[in-house]
Amino acid sequence: MDGKHMQIGEVAARTELSLRTIRHYEETGLVTPSARSRGGFRLYTETDVARLMVIRRMKPLGFTLDQMRDLLDATDRLDGNDPLDPEQREVLLARVRSYQRSAAEQVGRLRVQLARAEDFEATLRARAQGPATANAPGEAAATDGG
C-alpha cells in the first residue's frame, strides 16, 4: 500500500481541486479512493493524489475524460506489476508519446495566447498611465507634424 491515507478534504487541499470535482472524477471512474474509513469516508493514497494531478494537468490542455482515462490506463499498465512483452510495452509507450505530442502542441498554442494577452495588458498599462507619461502604442509623437 502507499502508506498514509488521506480524507477527501486533505486531497482537495493538496490538488487544489474542489470536493465536487474529485467526486465527479470518482463517479466517472478516473480515480477511485483506495479505501474507506470505518465511518464510510473516502480514503486516498499518494497514488490517488498523483492520478488527480495528472487529470488536473490534462484538463486545461483540452483533453477529454476518455483521453484522461486512456492515458491513465496506459501508465497504470506500464507501472504495474504484470509483466509486459516488448510489443505490449511499445504499444503503451506509443500511446504515452501521442499524448505528449498533443500536450506539446497545446502548450505552443497557449504560449501564443499568453504572448498576446501580455501585449494587450502592456497596451492597457501604457494607456492607463495617460498621455502625460507616454504615448499610447500606435499614436504618433507630437513632433512629426501630426
C-alpha atoms as a PDB file:
ATOM      1  CA  MET A   1       0.000   0.000   0.000  1.00  0.00           C
ATOM      2  CA  ASP A   2       1.044   3.640  -0.304  1.00  0.00           C
ATOM      3  CA  GLY A   3       1.295   4.250   3.424  1.00  0.00           C
ATOM      4  CA  LYS A   4      -0.733   7.150   4.748  1.00  0.00           C
ATOM      5  CA  HIS A   5      -4.387   7.504   3.839  1.00  0.00           C
ATOM      6  CA  MET A   6      -5.975  10.935   3.437  1.00  0.00           C
ATOM      7  CA  GLN A   7      -9.568  12.044   3.561  1.00  0.00           C
ATOM      8  CA  ILE A   8     -11.052  13.932   0.634  1.00  0.00           C
ATOM      9  CA  GLY A   9     -10.598  17.356   2.267  1.00  0.00           C
ATOM     10  CA  GLU A  10      -6.839  16.922   2.515  1.00  0.00           C
ATOM     11  CA  VAL A  11      -6.728  15.627  -1.065  1.00  0.00           C
ATOM     12  CA  ALA A  12      -8.714  18.663  -2.230  1.00  0.00           C
ATOM     13  CA  ALA A  13      -6.265  20.993  -0.485  1.00  0.00           C
ATOM     14  CA  ARG A  14      -3.236  19.171  -1.933  1.00  0.00           C
ATOM     15  CA  THR A  15      -4.580  19.052  -5.503  1.00  0.00           C
ATOM     16  CA  GLU A  16      -6.419  22.407  -5.442  1.00  0.00           C
ATOM     17  CA  LEU A  17      -9.497  20.610  -6.789  1.00  0.00           C
ATOM     18  CA  SER A  18     -12.959  21.013  -5.297  1.00  0.00           C
ATOM     19  CA  LEU A  19     -14.643  18.178  -3.416  1.00  0.00           C
ATOM     20  CA  ARG A  20     -17.295  18.172  -6.121  1.00  0.00           C
ATOM     21  CA  THR A  21     -14.685  17.760  -8.872  1.00  0.00           C
ATOM     22  CA  ILE A  22     -12.943  14.912  -7.031  1.00  0.00           C
ATOM     23  CA  ARG A  23     -16.281  13.143  -6.525  1.00  0.00           C
ATOM     24  CA  HIS A  24     -17.078  13.655 -10.223  1.00  0.00           C
ATOM     25  CA  TYR A  25     -13.796  12.007 -11.199  1.00  0.00           C
ATOM     26  CA  GLU A  26     -14.683   9.138  -8.865  1.00  0.00           C
ATOM     27  CA  GLU A  27     -18.133   8.772 -10.468  1.00  0.00           C
ATOM     28  CA  THR A  28     -16.575   8.676 -13.946  1.00  0.00           C
ATOM     29  CA  GLY A  29     -14.073   6.021 -12.839  1.00  0.00           C
ATOM     30  CA  LEU A  30     -10.943   8.146 -13.253  1.00  0.00           C
ATOM     31  CA  VAL A  31      -9.891   7.986  -9.617  1.00  0.00           C
ATOM     32  CA  THR A  32     -11.256   5.531  -7.103  1.00  0.00           C
ATOM     33  CA  PRO A  33     -10.474   6.025  -3.414  1.00  0.00           C
ATOM     34  CA  SER A  34      -8.176   3.229  -2.289  1.00  0.00           C
ATOM     35  CA  ALA A  35     -10.165   2.555   0.868  1.00  0.00           C
ATOM     36  CA  ARG A  36     -12.958   3.710   3.135  1.00  0.00           C
ATOM     37  CA  SER A  37     -12.748   4.515   6.803  1.00  0.00           C
ATOM     38  CA  ARG A  38     -14.908   2.719   9.344  1.00  0.00           C
ATOM     39  CA  GLY A  39     -17.209   5.725   9.175  1.00  0.00           C
ATOM     40  CA  GLY A  40     -17.507   5.362   5.400  1.00  0.00           C
ATOM     41  CA  PHE A  41     -15.260   8.282   4.452  1.00  0.00           C
ATOM     42  CA  ARG A  42     -13.279   8.002   1.240  1.00  0.00           C
ATOM     43  CA  LEU A  43      -9.589   7.424   1.874  1.00  0.00           C
ATOM     44  CA  TYR A  44      -6.965   8.307  -0.714  1.00  0.00           C
ATOM     45  CA  THR A  45      -3.283   7.427  -1.081  1.00  0.00           C
ATOM     46  CA  GLU A  46      -0.345   9.243  -2.674  1.00  0.00           C
ATOM     47  CA  THR A  47      -1.023   7.217  -5.842  1.00  0.00           C
ATOM     48  CA  ASP A  48      -4.592   8.539  -5.925  1.00  0.00           C
ATOM     49  CA  VAL A  49      -3.299  12.104  -5.474  1.00  0.00           C
ATOM     50  CA  ALA A  50      -0.808  11.558  -8.325  1.00  0.00           C
ATOM     51  CA  ARG A  51      -3.676  10.411 -10.594  1.00  0.00           C
ATOM     52  CA  LEU A  52      -5.686  13.512  -9.699  1.00  0.00           C
ATOM     53  CA  MET A  53      -2.666  15.686 -10.528  1.00  0.00           C
ATOM     54  CA  VAL A  54      -2.407  14.045 -13.979  1.00  0.00           C
ATOM     55  CA  ILE A  55      -6.086  14.812 -14.554  1.00  0.00           C
ATOM     56  CA  ARG A  56      -5.692  18.376 -13.256  1.00  0.00           C
ATOM     57  CA  ARG A  57      -2.824  18.977 -15.676  1.00  0.00           C
ATOM     58  CA  MET A  58      -4.626  17.434 -18.658  1.00  0.00           C
ATOM     59  CA  LYS A  59      -7.886  19.342 -18.244  1.00  0.00           C
ATOM     60  CA  PRO A  60      -6.640  22.849 -19.193  1.00  0.00           C
ATOM     61  CA  LEU A  61      -4.956  21.343 -22.244  1.00  0.00           C
ATOM     62  CA  GLY A  62      -8.346  20.304 -23.593  1.00  0.00           C
ATOM     63  CA  PHE A  63      -8.111  16.545 -23.074  1.00  0.00           C
ATOM     64  CA  THR A  64     -11.426  14.730 -22.670  1.00  0.00           C
ATOM     65  CA  LEU A  65     -12.312  12.428 -19.775  1.00  0.00           C
ATOM     66  CA  ASP A  66     -11.957   9.456 -22.158  1.00  0.00           C
ATOM     67  CA  GLN A  67      -8.469  10.593 -23.142  1.00  0.00           C
ATOM     68  CA  MET A  68      -7.544  11.024 -19.478  1.00  0.00           C
ATOM     69  CA  ARG A  69      -8.833   7.513 -18.785  1.00  0.00           C
ATOM     70  CA  ASP A  70      -6.873   6.145 -21.759  1.00  0.00           C
ATOM     71  CA  LEU A  71      -3.600   7.751 -20.665  1.00  0.00           C
ATOM     72  CA  LEU A  72      -4.058   6.671 -17.041  1.00  0.00           C
ATOM     73  CA  ASP A  73      -4.763   3.121 -18.239  1.00  0.00           C
ATOM     74  CA  ALA A  74      -1.552   3.121 -20.290  1.00  0.00           C
ATOM     75  CA  THR A  75       0.568   4.472 -17.435  1.00  0.00           C
ATOM     76  CA  ASP A  76      -1.085   2.088 -14.930  1.00  0.00           C
ATOM     77  CA  ARG A  77      -0.161  -0.856 -17.155  1.00  0.00           C
ATOM     78  CA  LEU A  78       3.382   0.427 -17.716  1.00  0.00           C
ATOM     79  CA  ASP A  79       3.879   0.941 -13.961  1.00  0.00           C
ATOM     80  CA  GLY A  80       2.026  -2.205 -12.903  1.00  0.00           C
ATOM     81  CA  ASN A  81       3.351  -5.494 -11.631  1.00  0.00           C
ATOM     82  CA  ASP A  82       2.031  -7.548 -14.547  1.00  0.00           C
ATOM     83  CA  PRO A  83       4.818  -8.451 -16.961  1.00  0.00           C
ATOM     84  CA  LEU A  84       4.545  -6.902 -20.427  1.00  0.00           C
ATOM     85  CA  ASP A  85       6.128  -8.343 -23.528  1.00  0.00           C
ATOM     86  CA  PRO A  86       8.209  -5.895 -25.599  1.00  0.00           C
ATOM     87  CA  GLU A  87       5.418  -5.407 -28.161  1.00  0.00           C
ATOM     88  CA  GLN A  88       2.792  -4.568 -25.499  1.00  0.00           C
ATOM     89  CA  ARG A  89       5.244  -2.198 -23.827  1.00  0.00           C
ATOM     90  CA  GLU A  90       5.948  -0.416 -27.133  1.00  0.00           C
ATOM     91  CA  VAL A  91       2.220  -0.023 -27.892  1.00  0.00           C
ATOM     92  CA  LEU A  92       1.669   1.539 -24.461  1.00  0.00           C
ATOM     93  CA  LEU A  93       4.697   3.819 -24.825  1.00  0.00           C
ATOM     94  CA  ALA A  94       3.421   4.918 -28.249  1.00  0.00           C
ATOM     95  CA  ARG A  95       0.123   5.927 -26.603  1.00  0.00           C
ATOM     96  CA  VAL A  96       2.002   7.959 -23.979  1.00  0.00           C
ATOM     97  CA  ARG A  97       4.139   9.598 -26.689  1.00  0.00           C
ATOM     98  CA  SER A  98       0.984  10.527 -28.609  1.00  0.00           C
ATOM     99  CA  TYR A  99      -0.397  12.339 -25.555  1.00  0.00           C
ATOM    100  CA  GLN A 100       2.983  14.010 -25.017  1.00  0.00           C
ATOM    101  CA  ARG A 101       2.920  15.351 -28.598  1.00  0.00           C
ATOM    102  CA  SER A 102      -0.653  16.608 -28.173  1.00  0.00           C
ATOM    103  CA  ALA A 103       0.310  18.311 -24.906  1.00  0.00           C
ATOM    104  CA  ALA A 104       3.335  19.946 -26.568  1.00  0.00           C
ATOM    105  CA  GLU A 105       1.146  21.289 -29.395  1.00  0.00           C
ATOM    106  CA  GLN A 106      -1.354  22.722 -26.933  1.00  0.00           C
ATOM    107  CA  VAL A 107       1.433  24.286 -24.852  1.00  0.00           C
ATOM    108  CA  GLY A 108       2.645  26.028 -28.018  1.00  0.00           C
ATOM    109  CA  ARG A 109      -0.845  27.397 -28.681  1.00  0.00           C
ATOM    110  CA  LEU A 110      -1.135  28.572 -25.085  1.00  0.00           C
ATOM    111  CA  ARG A 111       2.240  30.349 -25.342  1.00  0.00           C
ATOM    112  CA  VAL A 112       0.935  32.318 -28.335  1.00  0.00           C
ATOM    113  CA  GLN A 113      -2.250  33.208 -26.429  1.00  0.00           C
ATOM    114  CA  LEU A 114      -0.191  34.233 -23.391  1.00  0.00           C
ATOM    115  CA  ALA A 115       2.066  36.467 -25.500  1.00  0.00           C
ATOM    116  CA  ARG A 116      -0.990  38.162 -26.996  1.00  0.00           C
ATOM    117  CA  ALA A 117      -2.528  38.610 -23.545  1.00  0.00           C
ATOM    118  CA  GLU A 118       0.716  40.122 -22.216  1.00  0.00           C
ATOM    119  CA  ASP A 119       0.890  42.528 -25.175  1.00  0.00           C
ATOM    120  CA  PHE A 120      -2.715  43.557 -24.539  1.00  0.00           C
ATOM    121  CA  GLU A 121      -2.060  44.099 -20.835  1.00  0.00           C
ATOM    122  CA  ALA A 122       1.039  46.193 -21.623  1.00  0.00           C
ATOM    123  CA  THR A 123      -1.018  48.312 -24.042  1.00  0.00           C
ATOM    124  CA  LEU A 124      -3.648  48.886 -21.365  1.00  0.00           C
ATOM    125  CA  ARG A 125      -0.981  49.710 -18.768  1.00  0.00           C
ATOM    126  CA  ALA A 126       0.531  52.337 -21.078  1.00  0.00           C
ATOM    127  CA  ARG A 127      -2.927  53.744 -21.819  1.00  0.00           C
ATOM    128  CA  ALA A 128      -3.825  53.834 -18.120  1.00  0.00           C
ATOM    129  CA  GLN A 129      -0.758  55.976 -17.371  1.00  0.00           C
ATOM    130  CA  GLY A 130      -2.254  58.718 -19.523  1.00  0.00           C
ATOM    131  CA  PRO A 131      -0.793  60.928 -22.257  1.00  0.00           C
ATOM    132  CA  ALA A 132       1.460  62.924 -19.924  1.00  0.00           C
ATOM    133  CA  THR A 133       3.806  59.991 -19.277  1.00  0.00           C
ATOM    134  CA  ALA A 134       3.832  58.094 -22.565  1.00  0.00           C
ATOM    135  CA  ASN A 135       2.246  57.942 -25.974  1.00  0.00           C
ATOM    136  CA  ALA A 136      -0.095  55.020 -26.298  1.00  0.00           C
ATOM    137  CA  PRO A 137       1.111  52.415 -28.809  1.00  0.00           C
ATOM    138  CA  GLY A 138       0.109  53.376 -32.314  1.00  0.00           C
ATOM    139  CA  GLU A 139      -0.180  57.099 -31.566  1.00  0.00           C
ATOM    140  CA  ALA A 140       2.163  59.466 -33.381  1.00  0.00           C
ATOM    141  CA  ALA A 141       4.503  61.671 -31.401  1.00  0.00           C
ATOM    142  CA  ALA A 142       3.675  65.388 -31.418  1.00  0.00           C
ATOM    143  CA  THR A 143       6.943  66.235 -33.238  1.00  0.00           C
ATOM    144  CA  ASP A 144       6.024  64.649 -36.559  1.00  0.00           C
ATOM    145  CA  GLY A 145       3.772  67.496 -37.612  1.00  0.00           C
ATOM    146  CA  GLY A 146       0.626  65.492 -36.748  1.00  0.00           C
END
